[in-house]
Amino acid sequence: MKRHVRWLKPLPLRPRDTVQVVAPASSFDPPGFDVGLAVLRERYNPVHRPDIFASHRYLAGDDTRRGEELARALLDREARAIFCARGGYGAARLLPDLPLADAAPSAFCGFSDLTSVHGALQALGRVTIHAPVLTQLGKQPPEVHEYLFRLLESPEAPPPLTGSDTYVPGMAEGTLVGGNLSVLTRLIGTPYMPPLDGAVLLLEDVTERPYRLDRMWTHLRLAGVFSRVRGIVLGDFTSCEERNADYTSADVLRELARDVGLPCAAGFPIGHGALNYPVALGTQVRLEADAARLTFLEGAVRA
Amino acid sequence: MKRHVRWLKPLPLRPRDTVQVVAPASSFDPPGFDVGLAVLRERYNPVHRPDIFASHRYLAGDDTRRGEELARALLDREARAIFCARGGYGAARLLPDLPLADAAPSAFCGFSDLTSVHGALQALGRVTIHAPVLTQLGKQPPEVHEYLFRLLESPEAPPPLTGSDTYVPGMAEGTLVGGNLSVLTRLIGTPYMPPLDGAVLLLEDVTERPYRLDRMWTHLRLAGVFSRVRGIVLGDFTSCEERNADYTSADVLRELARDVGLPCAAGFPIGHGALNYPVALGTQVRLEADAARLTFLEGAVRA
């Protein structure tokens, strides 16, 4: 049974628009955050609660603080975007209590641990932006910043992105969903998994040993995900190598992809690496695996 | 909707019975394996294929070798038990191709990565034995060996086990299911998840940082598992501490358990620690969390 999803895009941003900055996951160091905030300030008017710097174990404050902060940001109809301070872990803890269905038409931006919020919003038909968190944004080069601002402001399809490897040749068109492999697979069997039928699946990860990548990929396989999606886009798998091994994480992923047999290209500049180009989840894309090219068939925001 | 499961127990073992030894997961070092094999030889007649020592990356040979080995062991009506050489990772890769429904009434023994095979067999109503793998068996003291032999040979309920901590007081009776937290959560949304309605959930893990334990526990919560099971038995969480942290993995698990609110006791001698007492998954147990006592209401094997 296919569910038809009518995708809802966020409103376009304009320079000097107010954007909310939140920390629904792990705590972070202020210096890296400030550099990212400065990048946002060049273009928009970022605001955040003073208690965003809270820390409770590995979390940016307890669930009440983080949940209230994100809930208010989601409901804020004045702000045109929500940016996340850092990933790490913790957003999934908040999902059952977030006002997701009532979220304002602002652009939710983040990646890594925020894959859980992306999934939950995609499950409700929302287009969201897989984009650097603030602690990463300051380390990205100007071309990534400009690509992000363009994506958030223009209803036109952004320029295509190019990967480095073809794992399985072929072409696939569909709705882009996914994000961080570890976090996405933690949504399997929950109400927060994004719609998979006919989708093009984006996956990236960081500091996961090859056998763990295999275990997560195998979870997707056993849950039937690869019989529902049409193609696979692999971003960076940063620091995923086993010490002293005679194989790489790419060897493992290539073999897993070939067993699945869907069009698959790797090495896209998306994830935890030096380049994390933003992409709009919930929009139509075309993957040409032979050329390792991802073409965007529409823009991220409304006209 | 509750599915009534009619549980099928393995036949009892007798001294000198033939038992199959298999390696469906990671490769291993022969010396540790030999010590475990010697323990089995004191009581039974363990047999294995010569290629059990194969190694392909992190796996004990490719899927074909491991799959054939485990399939033949499952179908072998001469052997009265199946023991696993080592956990690690890899058994889940084999699940779709195993003749699980046609498995002989032998006792499947293993833990850790073998939680996936336990889950798949429990999904078919089979009682299996959560027990040391061979590379761990040799390091276990004689009382664990004797407890294991008794469990495999006697239809009587084995002596109760005692934990060290009460996380949530209360009493729960139900079918014992579960095993390794990492591996069990990789069965969510697949056909291999054990029956959860009215179950008592066993969880243990090794070398998982506290935030990862939280992430896996939260996956169980978001998938609705805690609204189906009746109680939680926590075994060893071995080497699960964060370096230089002002909190322990026990702090994190205790808080998560209290949020769930089901009867929960911790510190049972089950898992990757110095004591891994075998327990029969798919049998009726009573958890008295106040006393941190797990009582077995029936034996593991047929009369």
Coordinates of C-alpha atoms in Angstrom, one line a residue:
Chain A
M1 CA 0.0 0.0 0.0
K2 CA 1.5 3.3 -1.1
R3 CA 0.7 6.4 0.8
H4 CA 0.7 9.5 -1.3
V5 CA 2.5 12.2 0.5
R6 CA 1.8 15.8 -0.4
W7 CA 5.0 17.5 0.6
L8 CA 4.9 20.9 2.3
K9 CA 7.8 23.2 1.7
P10 CA 9.0 25.9 4.1
L11 CA 8.6 29.6 3.2
P12 CA 11.6 31.2 1.6
L13 CA 14.0 33.2 3.7
R14 CA 15.0 36.7 3.1
P15 CA 18.2 38.4 4.3
R16 CA 17.9 39.7 7.9
D17 CA 15.0 37.3 8.7
T18 CA 14.9 36.1 12.2
V19 CA 16.1 32.4 12.6
Q20 CA 15.8 30.3 15.8
V21 CA 18.9 28.6 17.1
V22 CA 18.3 25.5 19.3
A23 CA 20.2 22.7 20.9
P24 CA 18.0 19.6 21.1
A25 CA 20.9 17.1 21.2
S26 CA 24.4 17.2 22.8
S27 CA 26.0 20.0 24.6
F28 CA 28.8 21.9 22.8
D29 CA 31.8 24.2 23.2
P30 CA 30.8 27.9 22.9
P31 CA 33.8 28.9 20.7
G32 CA 32.8 26.6 17.8
F33 CA 29.2 27.6 18.2
D34 CA 30.1 31.3 18.0
V35 CA 32.0 30.9 14.7
G36 CA 28.9 29.2 13.2
L37 CA 26.6 31.9 14.7
A38 CA 28.7 34.6 13.1
V39 CA 28.2 33.0 9.7
L40 CA 24.5 33.1 10.2
R41 CA 24.6 36.7 11.4
E42 CA 26.2 37.8 8.2
R43 CA 22.9 37.0 6.5
Y44 CA 20.1 36.6 9.0
N45 CA 19.1 37.5 12.6
P46 CA 19.8 34.4 14.7
V47 CA 18.2 34.3 18.2
H48 CA 18.6 31.8 20.9
R49 CA 17.7 31.3 24.6
P50 CA 20.4 32.1 27.1
D51 CA 20.2 28.6 28.5
I52 CA 21.2 27.0 25.2
F53 CA 24.7 26.5 26.7
A54 CA 23.3 24.2 29.4
S55 CA 24.9 20.7 29.9
H56 CA 23.5 17.6 31.5
R57 CA 25.8 14.6 30.9
Y58 CA 26.0 14.3 27.1
L59 CA 22.9 16.4 26.6
A60 CA 22.5 20.2 26.1
G61 CA 20.3 20.4 29.3
D62 CA 17.6 18.0 30.4
D63 CA 14.7 16.9 28.2
T64 CA 12.4 19.6 29.6
R65 CA 14.8 22.4 28.6
R66 CA 15.6 21.0 25.2
G67 CA 12.0 20.0 24.5
E68 CA 10.6 23.4 25.4
E69 CA 13.2 25.1 23.4
L70 CA 12.6 23.1 20.2
A71 CA 8.8 23.1 20.7
R72 CA 8.7 26.9 20.9
A73 CA 11.0 27.2 17.9
L74 CA 8.8 24.8 15.8
L75 CA 5.7 26.8 16.7
D76 CA 7.3 30.2 16.2
R77 CA 5.7 31.8 13.1
E78 CA 8.0 34.8 13.1
A79 CA 11.2 32.9 12.6
R80 CA 11.8 31.6 9.1
A81 CA 14.3 28.9 10.0
I82 CA 15.5 26.7 12.8
F83 CA 19.2 26.0 13.1
C84 CA 20.7 23.4 15.4
A85 CA 23.8 24.1 17.5
R86 CA 25.2 20.6 17.4
G87 CA 24.3 17.0 16.8
G88 CA 25.8 14.3 19.0
Y89 CA 22.8 12.6 20.6
G90 CA 19.5 13.4 22.2
A91 CA 16.9 14.7 19.8
A92 CA 15.1 11.4 19.5
R93 CA 14.3 11.5 23.2
L94 CA 12.1 14.5 22.6
L95 CA 10.1 13.3 19.6
P96 CA 6.9 12.0 21.4
D97 CA 6.3 15.4 23.0
L98 CA 7.1 17.7 20.1
P99 CA 4.3 19.7 18.4
L100 CA 5.4 18.4 15.0
A101 CA 2.0 18.4 13.3
D102 CA 1.6 22.1 14.3
A103 CA 5.0 23.2 13.2
A104 CA 5.2 26.6 11.5
P105 CA 6.3 26.7 7.8
S106 CA 9.9 27.5 8.8
A107 CA 13.0 25.6 7.4
F108 CA 14.3 23.1 9.9
C109 CA 18.1 22.8 9.4
G110 CA 20.5 20.2 10.8
F111 CA 22.1 16.8 10.3
S112 CA 23.6 13.9 12.1
D113 CA 21.6 13.4 15.3
L114 CA 18.9 15.7 13.9
T115 CA 18.1 13.0 11.4
S116 CA 15.5 11.9 13.9
V117 CA 13.7 15.2 13.7
H118 CA 14.0 15.2 9.9
G119 CA 12.4 11.7 9.8
A120 CA 9.6 12.8 12.1
L121 CA 8.9 15.9 10.0
Q122 CA 9.1 13.9 6.8
A123 CA 6.7 11.4 8.2
L124 CA 4.3 14.4 8.3
G125 CA 5.1 15.4 4.8
R126 CA 7.4 18.3 5.6
V127 CA 10.4 19.3 3.5
T128 CA 13.4 20.0 5.8
I129 CA 17.0 21.0 5.2
H130 CA 19.9 18.5 5.8
A131 CA 22.5 21.1 6.6
P132 CA 25.5 21.8 8.8
V133 CA 24.9 22.4 12.5
L134 CA 26.4 25.6 13.9
T135 CA 29.5 24.0 15.4
Q136 CA 30.3 22.7 11.9
L137 CA 29.0 25.7 9.9
G138 CA 32.0 27.9 10.8
K139 CA 34.4 25.3 9.5
Q140 CA 32.7 25.0 6.1
P141 CA 34.1 27.1 3.2
P142 CA 32.1 30.1 1.8
E143 CA 30.8 28.1 -1.2
V144 CA 28.8 25.9 1.3
H145 CA 27.5 29.0 3.1
E146 CA 26.4 30.5 -0.2
Y147 CA 24.8 27.2 -1.4
L148 CA 22.9 27.1 1.9
F149 CA 21.6 30.7 1.7
R150 CA 20.6 30.1 -1.9
L151 CA 18.8 26.9 -1.0
L152 CA 16.9 28.7 1.8
E153 CA 16.0 31.7 -0.3
S154 CA 15.3 30.6 -3.8
P155 CA 12.5 28.4 -5.0
E156 CA 14.7 27.3 -7.9
A157 CA 16.4 23.9 -8.0
P158 CA 20.0 24.2 -6.6
P159 CA 23.0 23.1 -8.7
P160 CA 23.6 19.3 -8.8
L161 CA 26.2 17.7 -6.5
T162 CA 28.8 15.2 -7.6
G163 CA 30.2 12.2 -5.8
S164 CA 33.3 10.2 -6.4
D165 CA 32.3 6.6 -6.9
T166 CA 29.8 4.4 -8.6
Y167 CA 28.9 1.4 -6.5
V168 CA 26.0 0.2 -8.6
P169 CA 25.2 1.8 -11.9
G170 CA 21.8 3.0 -12.9
M171 CA 19.3 5.9 -12.5
A172 CA 16.7 6.5 -9.9
E173 CA 14.3 9.3 -9.3
G174 CA 12.3 9.9 -6.1
T175 CA 12.0 11.8 -2.9
L176 CA 15.3 12.4 -1.1
V177 CA 15.1 11.1 2.5
G178 CA 17.5 9.8 5.1
G179 CA 20.6 11.3 6.7
N180 CA 22.8 9.8 9.4
L181 CA 22.8 6.0 9.1
S182 CA 23.1 5.4 12.9
V183 CA 20.2 7.7 13.7
L184 CA 18.0 6.8 10.8
T185 CA 18.1 3.1 11.7
R186 CA 17.1 4.1 15.2
L187 CA 13.8 5.2 13.7
I188 CA 13.0 1.8 12.2
G189 CA 9.7 0.4 13.7
T190 CA 8.8 3.9 15.1
P191 CA 6.3 6.5 13.9
Y192 CA 9.2 8.7 12.9
M193 CA 10.6 6.9 10.0
P194 CA 10.4 9.0 6.8
P195 CA 8.3 7.8 3.9
L196 CA 10.4 5.2 2.0
D197 CA 8.3 4.1 -0.9
G198 CA 9.9 5.3 -4.1
A199 CA 12.5 7.3 -2.2
V200 CA 16.2 8.0 -2.8
L201 CA 18.0 7.2 0.4
L202 CA 20.8 9.4 1.6
L203 CA 23.2 7.9 4.1
E204 CA 26.3 9.3 5.9
D205 CA 28.0 8.6 9.2
V206 CA 31.0 9.3 11.4
T207 CA 33.2 7.2 13.7
E208 CA 31.4 3.9 13.1
R209 CA 33.5 0.9 12.6
P210 CA 32.9 -1.1 9.4
Y211 CA 31.2 -4.0 11.2
R212 CA 28.8 -1.4 12.7
L213 CA 28.1 0.1 9.3
D214 CA 27.4 -3.5 8.1
R215 CA 25.1 -4.1 11.1
M216 CA 23.1 -1.0 10.5
W217 CA 22.9 -1.6 6.7
T218 CA 21.7 -5.1 7.5
H219 CA 19.1 -3.7 9.8
L220 CA 17.7 -1.6 6.9
R221 CA 17.8 -4.8 4.7
L222 CA 16.0 -7.0 7.2
A223 CA 13.4 -4.3 7.8
G224 CA 12.7 -4.3 4.0
V225 CA 13.8 -0.8 3.4
F226 CA 15.8 -1.7 0.2
S227 CA 12.7 -3.2 -1.3
R228 CA 10.9 0.1 -0.9
V229 CA 13.5 2.8 -1.9
R230 CA 14.8 3.2 -5.5
G231 CA 18.4 4.4 -5.1
I232 CA 21.1 5.1 -2.6
V233 CA 23.2 8.3 -2.2
L234 CA 26.2 7.8 0.1
G235 CA 27.8 10.9 1.6
D236 CA 30.9 11.0 3.8
F237 CA 31.7 8.1 6.1
T238 CA 34.2 10.1 8.2
S239 CA 36.7 8.3 10.5
C240 CA 34.9 5.0 9.8
E241 CA 38.1 2.9 9.3
E242 CA 39.2 -0.1 11.3
R243 CA 42.8 0.2 12.6
N244 CA 45.2 -2.2 11.0
A245 CA 42.6 -3.7 8.8
D246 CA 43.2 -4.9 5.2
Y247 CA 39.9 -3.5 4.1
T248 CA 38.2 -0.1 4.2
S249 CA 34.7 1.0 5.1
A250 CA 34.2 1.8 1.4
D251 CA 35.0 -1.9 0.6
V252 CA 32.3 -3.0 3.0
L253 CA 29.7 -0.4 1.8
R254 CA 30.4 -1.2 -1.8
E255 CA 29.8 -4.9 -1.2
L256 CA 26.6 -4.3 0.7
A257 CA 25.4 -1.9 -2.0
R258 CA 26.1 -4.5 -4.7
D259 CA 24.2 -7.1 -2.8
V260 CA 21.2 -4.8 -2.7
G261 CA 21.5 -4.0 -6.4
L262 CA 19.9 -0.6 -6.4
P263 CA 21.6 2.3 -8.2
C264 CA 24.1 3.6 -5.7
A265 CA 26.9 6.3 -5.8
A266 CA 29.2 7.3 -3.1
G267 CA 31.5 10.1 -2.0
F268 CA 29.0 12.9 -2.1
P269 CA 30.2 16.0 -0.2
I270 CA 27.5 15.6 2.5
G271 CA 28.1 14.7 6.1
H272 CA 30.8 15.1 8.7
G273 CA 33.6 15.9 6.3
A274 CA 35.2 19.2 5.2
L275 CA 32.3 19.8 2.9
N276 CA 28.7 19.3 4.0
Y277 CA 26.5 20.7 1.2
P278 CA 22.9 21.2 2.3
V279 CA 20.2 19.3 0.6
A280 CA 16.4 19.5 0.9
L281 CA 14.9 16.2 2.3
G282 CA 11.4 15.6 0.9
T283 CA 12.2 17.1 -2.5
Q284 CA 12.4 15.2 -5.8
V285 CA 15.9 14.3 -7.0
R286 CA 17.5 12.2 -9.8
L287 CA 20.5 10.0 -9.0
E288 CA 22.6 9.1 -12.0
A289 CA 24.9 6.6 -10.3
D290 CA 27.1 6.1 -13.4
A291 CA 28.2 9.7 -13.3
A292 CA 27.8 9.9 -9.5
R293 CA 25.6 12.9 -10.0
L294 CA 22.7 14.0 -7.8
T295 CA 20.3 16.4 -9.6
F296 CA 17.7 18.4 -7.8
L297 CA 14.4 18.5 -9.7
E298 CA 12.9 21.3 -7.5
G299 CA 13.9 23.9 -5.0
A300 CA 13.6 23.5 -1.2
V301 CA 11.3 26.5 -0.5
R302 CA 8.0 27.8 -1.8
A303 CA 7.8 30.3 -4.6
Chain B
M1 CA -3.9 -8.1 19.5
K2 CA -2.0 -10.7 21.5
R3 CA -0.6 -13.7 19.7
H4 CA -0.6 -16.8 21.8
V5 CA 2.7 -18.5 21.4
R6 CA 3.0 -22.2 22.1
W7 CA 6.6 -22.5 23.1
L8 CA 8.6 -25.5 21.9
K9 CA 11.4 -26.7 24.1
P10 CA 14.5 -28.6 23.0
L11 CA 15.0 -32.2 23.9
P12 CA 17.1 -32.8 27.0
L13 CA 20.8 -33.5 26.6
R14 CA 22.5 -36.6 28.0
P15 CA 26.2 -36.9 28.7
R16 CA 28.2 -37.9 25.6
D17 CA 25.6 -36.5 23.3
T18 CA 26.8 -35.1 20.0
V19 CA 26.7 -31.3 19.9
Q20 CA 27.3 -29.1 16.9
V21 CA 29.8 -26.2 17.2
V22 CA 29.3 -23.4 14.6
A23 CA 30.7 -19.9 14.0
P24 CA 27.9 -17.8 12.4
A25 CA 29.4 -14.4 13.5
S26 CA 32.9 -13.1 13.9
S27 CA 36.2 -14.9 13.4
F28 CA 38.1 -15.9 16.6
D29 CA 41.4 -17.0 18.0
P30 CA 41.8 -20.8 18.1
P31 CA 43.4 -20.9 21.6
G32 CA 40.4 -19.4 23.4
F33 CA 38.1 -21.5 21.4
D34 CA 40.0 -24.7 22.3
V35 CA 39.7 -24.0 26.0
G36 CA 35.9 -23.6 25.6
L37 CA 35.8 -26.8 23.4
A38 CA 37.6 -28.7 26.2
V39 CA 34.9 -27.7 28.6
L40 CA 32.2 -29.1 26.3
R41 CA 34.3 -32.3 25.7
E42 CA 34.3 -33.1 29.4
R43 CA 30.5 -33.6 29.1
Y44 CA 29.5 -34.0 25.5
N45 CA 30.8 -34.9 22.1
P46 CA 31.3 -31.6 20.3
V47 CA 31.9 -31.7 16.5
H48 CA 32.6 -28.9 14.0
R49 CA 33.6 -28.4 10.4
P50 CA 37.3 -27.9 9.7
D51 CA 36.6 -24.6 8.0
I52 CA 35.1 -23.1 11.2
F53 CA 38.5 -21.2 11.6
A54 CA 37.9 -19.3 8.4
S55 CA 38.2 -15.5 8.4
H56 CA 36.8 -12.9 6.0
R57 CA 37.3 -9.4 7.3
Y58 CA 35.4 -9.4 10.7
L59 CA 33.4 -12.5 9.8
A60 CA 34.2 -16.2 10.4
G61 CA 34.2 -16.8 6.6
D62 CA 31.8 -15.5 4.0
D63 CA 28.0 -15.7 4.3
T64 CA 27.9 -18.9 2.2
R65 CA 30.2 -20.8 4.6
R66 CA 28.7 -19.5 7.8
G67 CA 25.1 -19.9 6.4
E68 CA 25.7 -23.5 5.3
E69 CA 27.3 -24.4 8.6
L70 CA 24.5 -23.0 10.7
A71 CA 21.7 -24.3 8.4
R72 CA 23.1 -27.9 8.6
A73 CA 23.5 -27.6 12.4
L74 CA 19.9 -26.4 12.7
L75 CA 18.7 -29.3 10.6
D76 CA 20.8 -32.0 12.2
R77 CA 18.5 -34.3 14.1
E78 CA 21.4 -36.3 15.6
A79 CA 23.0 -33.4 17.5
R80 CA 21.2 -32.4 20.7
A81 CA 22.6 -28.9 20.9
I82 CA 24.3 -26.1 18.9
F83 CA 27.0 -24.1 20.5
C84 CA 28.5 -21.0 18.9
A85 CA 32.3 -20.3 18.8
R86 CA 32.0 -16.5 19.2
G87 CA 29.7 -13.5 18.9
G88 CA 31.1 -10.3 17.6
Y89 CA 29.0 -9.6 14.5
G90 CA 27.5 -11.4 11.5
A91 CA 24.7 -13.8 12.4
A92 CA 21.9 -11.3 11.4
R93 CA 23.3 -11.3 7.8
L94 CA 22.2 -15.0 7.6
L95 CA 18.7 -14.9 9.0
P96 CA 16.7 -14.6 5.7
D97 CA 18.3 -17.8 4.4
L98 CA 18.2 -20.0 7.5
P99 CA 15.8 -23.0 7.7
L100 CA 14.5 -21.7 11.0
A101 CA 11.0 -23.2 10.7
D102 CA 12.5 -26.6 10.1
A103 CA 15.0 -26.6 12.9
A104 CA 15.5 -29.8 14.8
P105 CA 14.5 -29.8 18.5
S106 CA 18.1 -29.2 19.6
A107 CA 19.2 -26.5 22.1
F108 CA 20.6 -23.4 20.4
C109 CA 23.2 -21.9 22.7
G110 CA 24.9 -18.5 22.4
F111 CA 24.6 -14.9 23.4
S112 CA 25.7 -11.4 22.3
D113 CA 25.6 -11.3 18.5
L114 CA 23.6 -14.6 18.6
T115 CA 20.7 -12.6 20.1
S116 CA 19.6 -12.2 16.5
V117 CA 19.3 -16.0 16.1
H118 CA 17.5 -16.2 19.5
G119 CA 15.1 -13.6 18.4
A120 CA 14.4 -15.3 15.1
L121 CA 13.8 -18.7 16.8
Q122 CA 11.7 -17.1 19.5
A123 CA 9.6 -15.5 16.8
L124 CA 8.8 -19.1 15.8
G125 CA 8.0 -20.1 19.3
R126 CA 11.3 -21.9 20.1
V127 CA 12.9 -22.0 23.5
T128 CA 16.7 -21.3 23.2
I129 CA 19.6 -21.0 25.6
H130 CA 21.2 -17.6 26.3
A131 CA 24.6 -19.1 27.2
P132 CA 28.4 -18.4 26.9
V133 CA 30.0 -18.8 23.5
L134 CA 33.0 -21.1 23.4
T135 CA 35.6 -18.3 23.5
Q136 CA 34.0 -17.2 26.8
L137 CA 33.0 -20.6 28.2
G138 CA 36.6 -21.5 29.1
K139 CA 36.9 -18.4 31.2
Q140 CA 33.8 -19.1 33.2
P141 CA 34.1 -20.9 36.6
P142 CA 32.9 -24.5 37.1
E143 CA 29.7 -23.4 38.7
V144 CA 28.6 -21.8 35.5
H145 CA 29.5 -24.9 33.5
E146 CA 27.5 -27.1 35.9
Y147 CA 24.6 -24.7 35.8
L148 CA 24.7 -25.0 32.0
F149 CA 24.9 -28.8 31.9
R150 CA 22.0 -29.0 34.4
L151 CA 19.9 -26.5 32.4
L152 CA 20.4 -28.6 29.2
E153 CA 19.8 -31.9 30.8
S154 CA 17.1 -31.5 33.4
P155 CA 13.4 -30.5 32.8
E156 CA 13.3 -29.0 36.3
A157 CA 13.4 -25.2 36.8
P158 CA 17.0 -24.1 37.5
P159 CA 17.9 -22.2 40.7
P160 CA 17.1 -18.5 40.8
L161 CA 19.6 -15.8 39.9
T162 CA 20.2 -12.7 41.9
G163 CA 21.2 -9.2 40.7
S164 CA 22.7 -6.4 42.7
D165 CA 20.3 -3.4 42.2
T166 CA 16.7 -2.5 42.2
Y167 CA 16.0 0.3 39.6
V168 CA 12.2 0.1 39.8
P169 CA 10.5 -2.0 42.5
G170 CA 7.7 -4.4 41.7
M171 CA 7.0 -7.9 40.4
A172 CA 6.6 -9.2 36.9
E173 CA 5.9 -12.6 35.4
G174 CA 6.2 -13.5 31.8
T175 CA 8.2 -15.1 29.1
L176 CA 11.9 -14.3 29.2
V177 CA 13.2 -12.8 25.9
G178 CA 16.0 -10.5 24.7
G179 CA 19.7 -10.6 25.2
N180 CA 22.2 -8.1 23.8
L181 CA 20.8 -4.6 23.6
S182 CA 22.7 -3.6 20.5
V183 CA 21.7 -6.7 18.6
L184 CA 18.1 -6.9 19.9
T185 CA 17.4 -3.3 18.8
R186 CA 18.7 -4.3 15.3
L187 CA 15.7 -6.6 15.1
I188 CA 13.1 -3.9 15.6
G189 CA 10.9 -3.7 12.6
T190 CA 12.1 -7.0 11.2
P191 CA 10.4 -10.5 11.2
Y192 CA 13.0 -11.6 13.7
M193 CA 12.0 -9.7 16.8
P194 CA 11.0 -12.1 19.6
P195 CA 7.3 -12.0 20.9
L196 CA 7.2 -9.1 23.4
D197 CA 3.6 -9.0 24.7
G198 CA 3.7 -9.9 28.3
A199 CA 7.4 -10.7 28.2
V200 CA 10.2 -10.1 30.7
L201 CA 13.0 -8.3 28.8
L202 CA 16.6 -9.3 29.4
L203 CA 19.3 -6.8 28.3
E204 CA 23.1 -6.7 28.5
D205 CA 25.8 -5.1 26.5
V206 CA 29.6 -4.6 26.1
T207 CA 31.7 -1.6 25.1
E208 CA 28.8 0.7 24.4
R209 CA 29.2 4.3 25.6
P210 CA 26.3 5.6 27.9
Y211 CA 24.9 7.8 25.2
R212 CA 24.7 4.8 22.9
L213 CA 22.9 2.8 25.6
D214 CA 20.5 5.7 25.9
R215 CA 20.0 5.8 22.1
M216 CA 19.2 2.1 21.9
W217 CA 16.9 2.2 25.0
T218 CA 15.2 5.2 23.4
H219 CA 14.7 3.1 20.2
L220 CA 12.9 0.4 22.2
R221 CA 10.8 3.2 23.8
L222 CA 9.9 4.9 20.5
A223 CA 9.1 1.5 19.0
G224 CA 6.6 0.8 21.8
V225 CA 8.4 -2.1 23.3
F226 CA 8.0 -0.9 26.9
S227 CA 4.3 -0.7 26.5
R228 CA 4.3 -4.4 25.6
V229 CA 6.7 -6.0 28.1
R230 CA 6.1 -6.4 31.8
G231 CA 9.5 -6.2 33.4
I232 CA 13.2 -5.6 32.7
V233 CA 16.2 -7.7 33.8
L234 CA 19.5 -6.0 33.3
G235 CA 22.7 -8.2 33.1
D236 CA 26.2 -6.9 32.8
F237 CA 27.0 -3.7 31.0
T238 CA 30.7 -4.5 30.6
S239 CA 33.1 -1.7 29.8
C240 CA 30.3 0.7 29.1
E241 CA 31.8 3.7 31.0
E242 CA 32.7 7.0 29.5
R243 CA 36.2 8.2 30.2
N244 CA 36.5 11.2 32.5
A245 CA 32.7 11.3 33.0
D246 CA 31.0 12.3 36.2
Y247 CA 28.3 9.7 35.6
T248 CA 28.2 6.0 35.1
S249 CA 26.3 3.8 32.6
A250 CA 24.3 2.6 35.6
D251 CA 23.2 6.2 36.3
V252 CA 22.0 6.5 32.8
L253 CA 20.2 3.1 32.8
R254 CA 18.6 3.7 36.2
E255 CA 17.2 7.0 35.0
L256 CA 15.9 5.4 31.7
A257 CA 14.3 2.5 33.7
R258 CA 12.6 4.9 36.1
D259 CA 11.2 6.9 33.2
V260 CA 9.7 3.6 31.8
G261 CA 8.4 2.6 35.2
L262 CA 8.3 -1.1 34.7
P263 CA 9.7 -3.4 37.4
C264 CA 13.5 -3.4 36.8
A265 CA 16.5 -4.9 38.5
A266 CA 20.1 -4.8 37.5
G267 CA 23.4 -6.4 38.0
F268 CA 22.4 -10.0 37.1
P269 CA 25.4 -12.3 36.4
I270 CA 24.5 -12.5 32.7
G271 CA 26.5 -11.1 29.8
H272 CA 30.1 -10.3 29.0
G273 CA 31.4 -10.3 32.5
A274 CA 33.2 -12.8 34.6
L275 CA 29.9 -14.7 35.2
N276 CA 27.5 -15.4 32.4
Y277 CA 24.9 -17.8 33.8
P278 CA 22.9 -19.4 31.1
V279 CA 19.1 -18.7 31.0
A280 CA 16.4 -20.2 28.8
L281 CA 14.7 -17.7 26.5
G282 CA 11.1 -18.5 25.8
T283 CA 10.4 -19.9 29.3
Q284 CA 8.3 -18.4 32.1
V285 CA 10.1 -16.4 34.8
R286 CA 9.2 -14.2 37.7
L287 CA 11.2 -11.0 38.4
E288 CA 11.0 -9.7 41.9
A289 CA 12.7 -6.4 41.4
D290 CA 12.7 -5.4 45.1
A291 CA 14.9 -8.4 45.9
A292 CA 16.7 -8.3 42.5
R293 CA 15.7 -12.0 42.1
L294 CA 14.9 -13.8 38.9
T295 CA 13.0 -17.1 39.5
F296 CA 12.6 -19.7 36.8
L297 CA 9.1 -21.1 36.7
E298 CA 10.0 -24.0 34.4
G299 CA 12.9 -25.9 33.0
A300 CA 14.6 -25.3 29.6
V301 CA 14.1 -28.7 28.1
R302 CA 11.4 -31.3 27.7
A303 CA 10.6 -33.9 30.3

